[in-house]
PDB file of C-alpha atoms and ligand atoms in Angstrom:
ATOM      1  CA  UNK S 167     -21.623   9.825-103.649  1.00  0.00           C
ATOM      2  CA  UNK S 168     -19.550   7.224-102.542  1.00  0.00           C
ATOM      3  CA  UNK S 169     -15.702   6.967-104.823  1.00  0.00           C
ATOM      4  CA  UNK S 170     -14.387   3.410-105.779  1.00  0.00           C
ATOM      5  CA  UNK S 171     -10.986   2.683-104.006  1.00  0.00           C
ATOM      6  CA  UNK S 172      -9.648   0.211-106.366  1.00  0.00           C
ATOM      7  CA  UNK S 173     -10.709  -2.683-105.153  1.00  0.00           C
ATOM      8  CA  UNK S 174     -13.081  -5.648-106.173  1.00  0.00           C
ATOM      9  CA  UNK S 175     -14.429  -8.232-104.132  1.00  0.00           C
ATOM     10  CA  UNK S 176     -16.827 -11.450-106.006  1.00  0.00           C
ATOM     11  CA  UNK S 177     -18.596 -13.062-102.967  1.00  0.00           C
ATOM     12  CA  UNK S 178     -19.366 -17.093-103.752  1.00  0.00           C
ATOM     13  CA  UNK S 179     -20.368 -19.284-100.890  1.00  0.00           C
ATOM     14  CA  UNK S 180     -21.020 -22.448 -99.460  1.00  0.00           C
ATOM     15  CA  UNK S 181     -24.075 -23.579 -97.931  1.00  0.00           C
ATOM     16  CA  UNK S 182     -23.503 -25.553 -94.291  1.00  0.00           C
ATOM     17  CA  UNK S 183     -20.092 -26.372 -94.589  1.00  0.00           C
ATOM     18  CA  UNK S 184     -19.987 -28.528 -90.984  1.00  0.00           C
ATOM     19  CA  UNK S 185     -22.134 -30.741 -93.616  1.00  0.00           C
ATOM     20  CA  UNK S 186     -20.777 -30.975 -96.891  1.00  0.00           C
ATOM     21  CA  UNK S 187     -16.890 -30.145 -96.501  1.00  0.00           C
ATOM     22  CA  UNK S 188     -16.651 -30.800 -92.668  1.00  0.00           C
ATOM     23  CA  UNK S 189     -12.602 -30.241 -93.698  1.00  0.00           C
ATOM     24  CA  UNK S 190     -13.080 -27.117 -94.938  1.00  0.00           C
ATOM     25  CA  UNK S 191     -14.893 -26.199 -91.880  1.00  0.00           C
ATOM     26  CA  UNK S 192     -12.178 -27.161 -89.546  1.00  0.00           C
ATOM     27  CA  UNK S 193      -9.463 -25.023 -91.760  1.00  0.00           C
ATOM     28  CA  UNK S 194     -11.666 -22.087 -91.399  1.00  0.00           C
ATOM     29  CA  UNK S 195     -12.719 -22.374 -88.101  1.00  0.00           C
ATOM     30  CA  UNK S 196     -15.773 -20.320 -86.138  1.00  0.00           C
ATOM     31  CA  UNK S 197     -14.758 -16.180 -87.984  1.00  0.00           C
ATOM     32  CA  UNK S 198     -12.741 -15.312 -90.426  1.00  0.00           C
ATOM     33  CA  UNK S 199      -9.369 -17.203 -92.927  1.00  0.00           C
ATOM     34  CA  UNK S 200      -8.059 -14.412 -95.005  1.00  0.00           C
ATOM     35  CA  UNK S 201      -5.856 -15.933 -97.223  1.00  0.00           C
ATOM     36  CA  UNK S 202      -3.213 -12.955 -98.363  1.00  0.00           C
ATOM     37  CA  UNK S 203      -1.043 -12.536-101.070  1.00  0.00           C
ATOM     38  CA  UNK S 204       0.243  -9.238-103.821  1.00  0.00           C
ATOM     39  CA  UNK S 205      -2.863  -7.519-104.704  1.00  0.00           C
ATOM     40  CA  UNK S 206      -5.214  -9.864-103.551  1.00  0.00           C
ATOM     41  CA  UNK S 207      -6.682 -12.314-101.206  1.00  0.00           C
ATOM     42  CA  UNK S 208      -9.659 -14.396-100.028  1.00  0.00           C
ATOM     43  CA  UNK S 209     -11.432 -14.608 -97.431  1.00  0.00           C
ATOM     44  CA  UNK S 210     -13.615 -17.064 -95.890  1.00  0.00           C
ATOM     45  CA  UNK S 211     -17.032 -15.513 -92.803  1.00  0.00           C
ATOM     46  CA  UNK S 212     -18.522 -18.057 -90.827  1.00  0.00           C
ATOM     47  CA  UNK S 213     -22.551 -17.463 -90.902  1.00  0.00           C
ATOM     48  CA  UNK S 214     -24.734 -18.073 -88.382  1.00  0.00           C
ATOM     49  CA  UNK S 215     -26.439 -19.867 -91.178  1.00  0.00           C
ATOM     50  CA  UNK S 216     -24.194 -22.931 -91.480  1.00  0.00           C
ATOM     51  CA  UNK S 217     -23.272 -21.200 -94.423  1.00  0.00           C
ATOM     52  CA  UNK S 218     -19.575 -20.009 -94.595  1.00  0.00           C
ATOM     53  CA  UNK S 219     -18.969 -16.242 -97.283  1.00  0.00           C
ATOM     54  CA  UNK S 220     -15.909 -16.455 -99.643  1.00  0.00           C
ATOM     55  CA  UNK S 221     -14.703 -13.548-100.343  1.00  0.00           C
ATOM     56  CA  UNK S 222     -12.269 -13.381-103.640  1.00  0.00           C
ATOM     57  CA  UNK S 223     -10.601  -9.527-103.443  1.00  0.00           C
ATOM     58  CA  UNK S 224      -8.466  -7.970-106.232  1.00  0.00           C
ATOM     59  CA  UNK S 225      -6.646  -4.760-106.503  1.00  0.00           C
ATOM     60  CA  UNK S 226      -8.054  -3.100-110.025  1.00  0.00           C
ATOM     61  CA  UNK S 227      -9.635  -0.792-111.575  1.00  0.00           C
ATOM     62  CA  UNK S 228     -12.668   0.344-111.719  1.00  0.00           C
ATOM     63  CA  UNK S 229     -14.253  -1.545-114.469  1.00  0.00           C
ATOM     64  CA  UNK S 230     -12.039  -4.740-114.123  1.00  0.00           C
ATOM     65  CA  UNK S 231     -15.502  -6.430-112.840  1.00  0.00           C
ATOM     66  CA  UNK S 232     -16.985  -5.840-115.617  1.00  0.00           C
ATOM     67  CA  UNK S 233     -13.851  -6.515-117.877  1.00  0.00           C
ATOM     68  CA  UNK S 234     -12.516  -9.607-116.891  1.00  0.00           C
ATOM     69  CA  UNK S 235     -14.377 -12.021-118.315  1.00  0.00           C
ATOM     70  CA  UNK S 236     -16.013 -14.214-115.395  1.00  0.00           C
ATOM     71  CA  UNK S 237     -19.359 -14.601-116.364  1.00  0.00           C
ATOM     72  CA  UNK S 238     -21.495 -14.133-113.087  1.00  0.00           C
ATOM     73  CA  UNK S 239     -24.689 -15.884-114.464  1.00  0.00           C
ATOM     74  CA  UNK S 240     -22.310 -19.441-114.832  1.00  0.00           C
ATOM     75  CA  UNK S 241     -21.281 -20.197-111.750  1.00  0.00           C
ATOM     76  CA  UNK S 242     -19.383 -23.866-113.414  1.00  0.00           C
ATOM     77  CA  UNK S 243     -17.593 -21.758-114.870  1.00  0.00           C
ATOM     78  CA  UNK S 244     -16.998 -18.428-113.343  1.00  0.00           C
ATOM     79  CA  UNK S 245     -15.503 -20.801-110.315  1.00  0.00           C
ATOM     80  CA  UNK S 246     -13.630 -21.990-112.592  1.00  0.00           C
ATOM     81  CA  UNK S 247     -11.936 -18.421-113.633  1.00  0.00           C
ATOM     82  CA  UNK S 248     -11.798 -17.021-109.842  1.00  0.00           C
ATOM     83  CA  UNK S 249      -8.882 -20.919-109.762  1.00  0.00           C
ATOM     84  CA  UNK S 250      -7.662 -19.315-111.343  1.00  0.00           C
ATOM     85  CA  UNK S 251      -7.632 -16.714-110.455  1.00  0.00           C
ATOM     86  CA  UNK S 252      -5.819 -17.809-107.865  1.00  0.00           C
ATOM     87  CA  UNK S 253      -3.288 -19.920-110.254  1.00  0.00           C
ATOM     88  CA  UNK S 254      -0.221 -21.211-107.430  1.00  0.00           C
ATOM     89  CA  UNK S 255      -1.585 -21.240-104.386  1.00  0.00           C
ATOM     90  CA  UNK S 256      -2.174 -24.060-101.653  1.00  0.00           C
ATOM     91  CA  UNK S 257      -4.705 -26.070-102.433  1.00  0.00           C
ATOM     92  CA  UNK S 258      -6.669 -25.862 -99.423  1.00  0.00           C
ATOM     93  CA  UNK S 259      -7.151 -22.036-100.161  1.00  0.00           C
ATOM     94  CA  UNK S 260      -8.025 -23.109-104.162  1.00  0.00           C
ATOM     95  CA  UNK S 261     -10.348 -25.726-102.791  1.00  0.00           C
ATOM     96  CA  UNK S 262     -12.968 -22.800-100.504  1.00  0.00           C
ATOM     97  CA  UNK S 263     -13.733 -21.638-103.827  1.00  0.00           C
ATOM     98  CA  UNK S 264     -14.257 -25.364-105.834  1.00  0.00           C
ATOM     99  CA  UNK S 265     -16.239 -25.696-102.601  1.00  0.00           C
ATOM    100  CA  UNK S 266     -18.866 -22.285-103.038  1.00  0.00           C
ATOM    101  CA  UNK S 267     -22.234 -23.230-104.717  1.00  0.00           C
ATOM    102  CA  UNK S 268     -23.953 -21.222-107.430  1.00  0.00           C
ATOM    103  CA  UNK S 269     -24.290 -17.832-105.709  1.00  0.00           C
ATOM    104  CA  UNK S 270     -21.322 -15.988-107.749  1.00  0.00           C
ATOM    105  CA  UNK S 271     -21.778 -11.652-107.274  1.00  0.00           C
ATOM    106  CA  UNK S 272     -18.939  -9.527-108.248  1.00  0.00           C
ATOM    107  CA  UNK S 273     -18.773  -6.203-105.647  1.00  0.00           C
ATOM    108  CA  UNK S 274     -16.483  -2.815-106.247  1.00  0.00           C
ATOM    109  CA  UNK S 275     -15.297  -2.087-103.216  1.00  0.00           C
ATOM    110  CA  UNK S 276     -16.014   2.217-102.925  1.00  0.00           C
ATOM    111  CA  UNK S 277     -16.594   4.635 -99.781  1.00  0.00           C
ATOM    112  CA  UNK S 278     -18.444   7.730 -98.737  1.00  0.00           C
ATOM    113  CA  UNK S 279     -15.620  10.341 -98.135  1.00  0.00           C
ATOM    114  CA  UNK S 280     -14.045   9.657 -94.713  1.00  0.00           C
ATOM    115  CA  UNK S 281     -15.601  12.266 -92.384  1.00  0.00           C
ATOM    116  CA  UNK S 282     -18.388  13.179 -94.185  1.00  0.00           C
ATOM    117  CA  UNK S 283     -21.260  15.731 -92.534  1.00  0.00           C
ATOM    118  CA  UNK S 284     -24.503  17.851 -93.016  1.00  0.00           C
ATOM    119  CA  UNK S 285     -25.953  20.501 -91.758  1.00  0.00           C
ATOM    120  CA  UNK S 286     -28.813  19.578 -89.681  1.00  0.00           C
ATOM    121  CA  UNK S 287     -32.606  18.960 -91.212  1.00  0.00           C
ATOM    122  CA  UNK S 288     -35.007  19.168 -88.999  1.00  0.00           C
ATOM    123  CA  UNK S 289     -37.218  15.398 -88.455  1.00  0.00           C
ATOM    124  CA  UNK S 290     -33.868  13.980 -91.287  1.00  0.00           C
ATOM    125  CA  UNK S 291     -31.297  12.127 -90.129  1.00  0.00           C
ATOM    126  CA  UNK S 292     -29.054   9.028 -92.018  1.00  0.00           C
ATOM    127  CA  UNK S 293     -27.101   6.218 -90.078  1.00  0.00           C
ATOM    128  CA  UNK S 294     -25.049   3.219 -91.132  1.00  0.00           C
ATOM    129  CA  UNK S 295     -23.888   3.289 -94.626  1.00  0.00           C
ATOM    130  CA  UNK S 296     -25.825   6.096 -95.743  1.00  0.00           C
ATOM    131  CA  UNK S 297     -23.962   8.369 -93.876  1.00  0.00           C
ATOM    132  CA  UNK S 298     -20.319   7.099 -93.820  1.00  0.00           C
ATOM    133  CA  UNK S 299     -19.887   3.665 -96.113  1.00  0.00           C
ATOM    134  CA  UNK S 300     -16.980   2.755 -95.344  1.00  0.00           C
ATOM    135  CA  UNK S 301     -14.337  -0.171 -97.147  1.00  0.00           C
ATOM    136  CA  UNK S 302     -15.958  -3.715 -95.426  1.00  0.00           C
ATOM    137  CA  UNK S 303     -13.319  -4.823 -93.450  1.00  0.00           C
ATOM    138  CA  UNK S 304     -15.501  -5.655 -90.105  1.00  0.00           C
ATOM    139  CA  UNK S 305     -16.693  -2.795 -89.271  1.00  0.00           C
ATOM    140  CA  UNK S 306     -19.574  -1.110 -91.150  1.00  0.00           C
ATOM    141  CA  UNK S 307     -22.556  -3.371 -90.019  1.00  0.00           C
ATOM    142  CA  UNK S 308     -21.665  -3.265 -86.352  1.00  0.00           C
ATOM    143  CA  UNK S 309     -21.176   0.849 -86.974  1.00  0.00           C
ATOM    144  CA  UNK S 310     -24.374   1.004 -88.874  1.00  0.00           C
ATOM    145  CA  UNK S 311     -26.070  -1.128 -85.407  1.00  0.00           C
ATOM    146  CA  UNK S 312     -24.546   1.937 -82.379  1.00  0.00           C
ATOM    147  CA  UNK S 313     -26.214   3.885 -84.867  1.00  0.00           C
ATOM    148  CA  UNK S 314     -29.669   2.974 -84.049  1.00  0.00           C
ATOM    149  CA  UNK S 315     -28.835   2.510 -81.420  1.00  0.00           C
ATOM    150  CA  UNK S 316     -27.905   5.656 -79.851  1.00  0.00           C
ATOM    151  CA  UNK S 317     -30.518   7.869 -82.424  1.00  0.00           C
ATOM    152  CA  UNK S 318     -32.415   5.102 -80.289  1.00  0.00           C
ATOM    153  CA  UNK S 319     -31.588   6.631 -77.427  1.00  0.00           C
ATOM    154  CA  UNK S 320     -30.516  10.119 -77.999  1.00  0.00           C
ATOM    155  CA  UNK S 321     -34.510  10.385 -78.737  1.00  0.00           C
ATOM    156  CA  UNK S 322     -36.166   8.547 -75.525  1.00  0.00           C
ATOM    157  CA  UNK S 323     -34.441  11.369 -74.162  1.00  0.00           C
ATOM    158  CA  UNK S 324     -35.790  14.582 -75.649  1.00  0.00           C
ATOM    159  CA  UNK S 325     -38.599  13.190 -76.865  1.00  0.00           C
ATOM    160  CA  UNK S 326     -40.616  16.871 -77.289  1.00  0.00           C
ATOM    161  CA  UNK S 327     -37.474  18.355 -78.712  1.00  0.00           C
ATOM    162  CA  UNK S 328     -36.947  15.143 -81.887  1.00  0.00           C
ATOM    163  CA  UNK S 329     -34.088  18.490 -83.312  1.00  0.00           C
ATOM    164  CA  UNK S 330     -31.724  18.120 -80.308  1.00  0.00           C
ATOM    165  CA  UNK S 331     -32.242  14.724 -80.713  1.00  0.00           C
ATOM    166  CA  UNK S 332     -31.055  14.313 -84.216  1.00  0.00           C
ATOM    167  CA  UNK S 333     -27.684  16.623 -82.921  1.00  0.00           C
ATOM    168  CA  UNK S 334     -27.108  15.114 -80.154  1.00  0.00           C
ATOM    169  CA  UNK S 335     -26.919  12.081 -82.661  1.00  0.00           C
ATOM    170  CA  UNK S 336     -25.014  13.601 -85.547  1.00  0.00           C
ATOM    171  CA  UNK S 337     -22.252  15.200 -83.733  1.00  0.00           C
ATOM    172  CA  UNK S 338     -21.090  12.276 -81.863  1.00  0.00           C
ATOM    173  CA  UNK S 339     -21.954   9.642 -84.973  1.00  0.00           C
ATOM    174  CA  UNK S 340     -19.960  11.889 -87.432  1.00  0.00           C
ATOM    175  CA  UNK S 341     -17.223  12.046 -85.013  1.00  0.00           C
ATOM    176  CA  UNK S 342     -17.629   8.085 -84.995  1.00  0.00           C
ATOM    177  CA  UNK S 343     -17.986   7.221 -88.160  1.00  0.00           C
ATOM    178  CA  UNK S 344     -15.397   8.788 -89.538  1.00  0.00           C
ATOM    179  CA  UNK S 345     -12.865   7.020 -86.605  1.00  0.00           C
ATOM    180  CA  UNK S 346     -13.798   4.162 -88.633  1.00  0.00           C
ATOM    181  CA  UNK S 347     -14.360   4.739 -91.819  1.00  0.00           C
ATOM    182  CA  UNK S 348     -10.184   5.814 -91.894  1.00  0.00           C
ATOM    183  CA  UNK S 349      -9.768   3.268 -89.880  1.00  0.00           C
ATOM    184  CA  UNK S 350     -11.554   1.082 -92.475  1.00  0.00           C
ATOM    185  CA  UNK S 351      -9.490   2.114 -95.385  1.00  0.00           C
ATOM    186  CA  UNK S 352      -6.095   2.434 -93.665  1.00  0.00           C
ATOM    187  CA  UNK S 353      -6.557  -1.698 -92.801  1.00  0.00           C
ATOM    188  CA  UNK S 354      -8.324  -2.527 -96.735  1.00  0.00           C
ATOM    189  CA  UNK S 355      -5.117  -0.433 -97.851  1.00  0.00           C
ATOM    190  CA  UNK S 356      -2.548  -2.532 -95.672  1.00  0.00           C
ATOM    191  CA  UNK S 357      -5.168  -5.561 -96.838  1.00  0.00           C
ATOM    192  CA  UNK S 358      -4.900  -5.287-100.599  1.00  0.00           C
ATOM    193  CA  UNK S 359      -1.550  -4.126-101.009  1.00  0.00           C
ATOM    194  CA  UNK S 360       1.214  -5.462-103.402  1.00  0.00           C
ATOM    195  CA  UNK S 361       3.735  -6.496-100.138  1.00  0.00           C
ATOM    196  CA  UNK S 362       0.665  -9.283 -99.564  1.00  0.00           C
ATOM    197  CA  UNK S 363       0.949 -11.107 -96.510  1.00  0.00           C
ATOM    198  CA  UNK S 364       4.241  -9.184 -95.378  1.00  0.00           C
ATOM    199  CA  UNK S 365       2.725  -6.050 -94.844  1.00  0.00           C
ATOM    200  CA  UNK S 366      -0.290  -7.529 -92.729  1.00  0.00           C
ATOM    201  CA  UNK S 367       2.770  -9.300 -90.578  1.00  0.00           C
ATOM    202  CA  UNK S 368       3.769  -6.042 -90.437  1.00  0.00           C
ATOM    203  CA  UNK S 369       0.581  -4.232 -88.653  1.00  0.00           C
ATOM    204  CA  UNK S 370       0.212  -7.046 -86.139  1.00  0.00           C
ATOM    205  CA  UNK S 371       3.966  -6.556 -85.299  1.00  0.00           C
ATOM    206  CA  UNK S 372       3.438  -2.663 -84.648  1.00  0.00           C
TER     207      UNK S 372
HETATM  208  C1  LIG A 440     -19.233  -7.544 -98.669  1.00  0.00           C
HETATM  209  C2  LIG A 440     -19.425  -6.947 -97.599  1.00  0.00           C
HETATM  210  C3  LIG A 440     -18.875  -7.634 -96.701  1.00  0.00           C
HETATM  211  C4  LIG A 440     -19.397  -7.602 -94.823  1.00  0.00           C
HETATM  212  N1  LIG A 440     -18.721  -7.316 -94.645  1.00  0.00           N
HETATM  213  C5  LIG A 440     -19.231  -7.795 -93.264  1.00  0.00           C
HETATM  214  C6  LIG A 440     -18.357  -7.720 -92.220  1.00  0.00           C
HETATM  215  O1  LIG A 440     -18.298  -8.831 -91.979  1.00  0.00           O
HETATM  216  N2  LIG A 440     -18.619  -7.079 -90.853  1.00  0.00           N
HETATM  217  C7  LIG A 440     -18.945  -5.157 -90.594  1.00  0.00           C
HETATM  218  O2  LIG A 440     -19.527  -5.367 -89.737  1.00  0.00           O
HETATM  219  N3  LIG A 440     -20.201  -4.784 -91.924  1.00  0.00           N
HETATM  220  C8  LIG A 440     -19.900  -5.679 -93.071  1.00  0.00           C
HETATM  221  N4  LIG A 440     -19.806  -5.251 -94.618  1.00  0.00           N
HETATM  222  C9  LIG A 440     -20.646  -4.113 -94.349  1.00  0.00           C
HETATM  223  C10 LIG A 440     -22.326  -3.944 -93.747  1.00  0.00           C
HETATM  224  O3  LIG A 440     -23.433  -4.933 -94.831  1.00  0.00           O
HETATM  225  C11 LIG A 440     -23.183  -2.532 -93.289  1.00  0.00           C
HETATM  226  O4  LIG A 440     -22.182  -1.479 -93.408  1.00  0.00           O
HETATM  227  C12 LIG A 440     -24.050  -2.448 -93.290  1.00  0.00           C
HETATM  228  O5  LIG A 440     -25.595  -3.602 -94.391  1.00  0.00           O
HETATM  229  C13 LIG A 440     -24.813  -1.250 -93.670  1.00  0.00           C
HETATM  230  O6  LIG A 440     -25.734  -1.378 -92.750  1.00  0.00           O
HETATM  231  P1  LIG A 440     -27.629  -0.123 -93.099  1.00  0.00           P
HETATM  232  O7  LIG A 440     -28.302  -0.456 -93.070  1.00  0.00           O
HETATM  233  O8  LIG A 440     -27.168   0.919 -93.295  1.00  0.00           O
HETATM  234  O9  LIG A 440     -27.540  -0.737 -95.135  1.00  0.00           O
HETATM  235  P2  LIG A 440     -27.978  -1.968 -96.107  1.00  0.00           P
HETATM  236  O10 LIG A 440     -27.251  -3.377 -94.695  1.00  0.00           O
HETATM  237  O11 LIG A 440     -27.515  -1.614 -97.042  1.00  0.00           O
HETATM  238  O12 LIG A 440     -29.172  -1.392 -95.648  1.00  0.00           O
HETATM  239  C14 LIG A 440     -30.841  -1.395 -96.510  1.00  0.00           C
HETATM  240  C15 LIG A 440     -31.567  -1.043 -97.093  1.00  0.00           C
HETATM  241  O13 LIG A 440     -32.051  -0.279 -97.581  1.00  0.00           O
HETATM  242  C16 LIG A 440     -33.100  -0.912 -98.931  1.00  0.00           C
HETATM  243  N5  LIG A 440     -33.285   0.127 -99.451  1.00  0.00           N
HETATM  244  C17 LIG A 440     -32.263   0.933-100.042  1.00  0.00           C
HETATM  245  N6  LIG A 440     -33.402   1.441-101.023  1.00  0.00           N
HETATM  246  C18 LIG A 440     -34.065   1.926-100.297  1.00  0.00           C
HETATM  247  C19 LIG A 440     -35.171   2.572-101.194  1.00  0.00           C
HETATM  248  N7  LIG A 440     -35.603   3.218-102.186  1.00  0.00           N
HETATM  249  N8  LIG A 440     -36.680   2.223-100.715  1.00  0.00           N
HETATM  250  C20 LIG A 440     -36.555   0.611 -99.691  1.00  0.00           C
HETATM  251  N9  LIG A 440     -35.732   0.300 -99.046  1.00  0.00           N
HETATM  252  C21 LIG A 440     -34.301   0.691 -99.483  1.00  0.00           C
HETATM  253  C22 LIG A 440     -31.302  -2.050 -98.996  1.00  0.00           C
HETATM  254  O14 LIG A 440     -32.232  -2.734 -99.947  1.00  0.00           O
HETATM  255  C23 LIG A 440     -31.692  -2.544 -97.594  1.00  0.00           C
HETATM  256  O15 LIG A 440     -32.206  -3.598 -97.395  1.00  0.00           O
HETATM  257  C24 LIG A 440     -19.854  -5.938 -95.367  1.00  0.00           C
HETATM  258  C25 LIG A 440     -20.251  -5.310 -96.728  1.00  0.00           C
HETATM  259  C26 LIG A 440     -19.834  -6.058 -97.965  1.00  0.00           C
HETATM  260  C27 LIG A 440     -20.078  -4.958 -99.022  1.00  0.00           C
END
């Protein structure tokens, strides 16, 4: 079963940011934008449709999303409450929260045990998050797409022996998935830690 890793996120978003908030669009740039504090961070991620997803993440207990009192169904009040959680942060960061639309989605962060495997089962396998759910630091969807590609290649290479194809796919996927999950868990530990940005700086200096 997936377990909670002591981190909770709330997803918001800014639609059509280039048109609606060109100043923030320039700040976020074309990829990911991170602002990191002690035990919390703010991330903005540009998507292909011009939307920027804004993730507000906190090192908090498993039940925090239900006990914190943020009114998810009342977006204006939710944005105000979230802005309060970033009191003292530079205004360009909280401007990202205030520019968000009415999407407010609580997301507890969970992961499967690193190195999860299972006995081969004829005609059945798993891929993507079902096989190796990991903290969201940028690897999960990429691993899922690679799983699908490698499974397809294995099936195409052994059209008369599905058991061999699944075994070949699973052997490689178990190793690759475990490495990605381990790396993701480690990065998440650093990204949302008491040391805040200092820990991230040390990570990149190593
Ligand atoms: C907040 C957040 C941010 C992320 N950011 C990134 C990122 O930047 N880069 C990255 O690489 N990864 C990221 N990820 C991880 C990425 O989203 C997942 O790893 C990826 O979506 C896994 O793909 P999947 O197909 O295995 O599962 P999913 O995308 O979860 O797809 C499973 C599908 O199955 C459907 N389903 C479930 N049960 C049933 C059922 N009984 N019958 C029919 N359908 C069913 C679901 O509705 C869903 O559509 C992020 C994850 C989160 C939560």
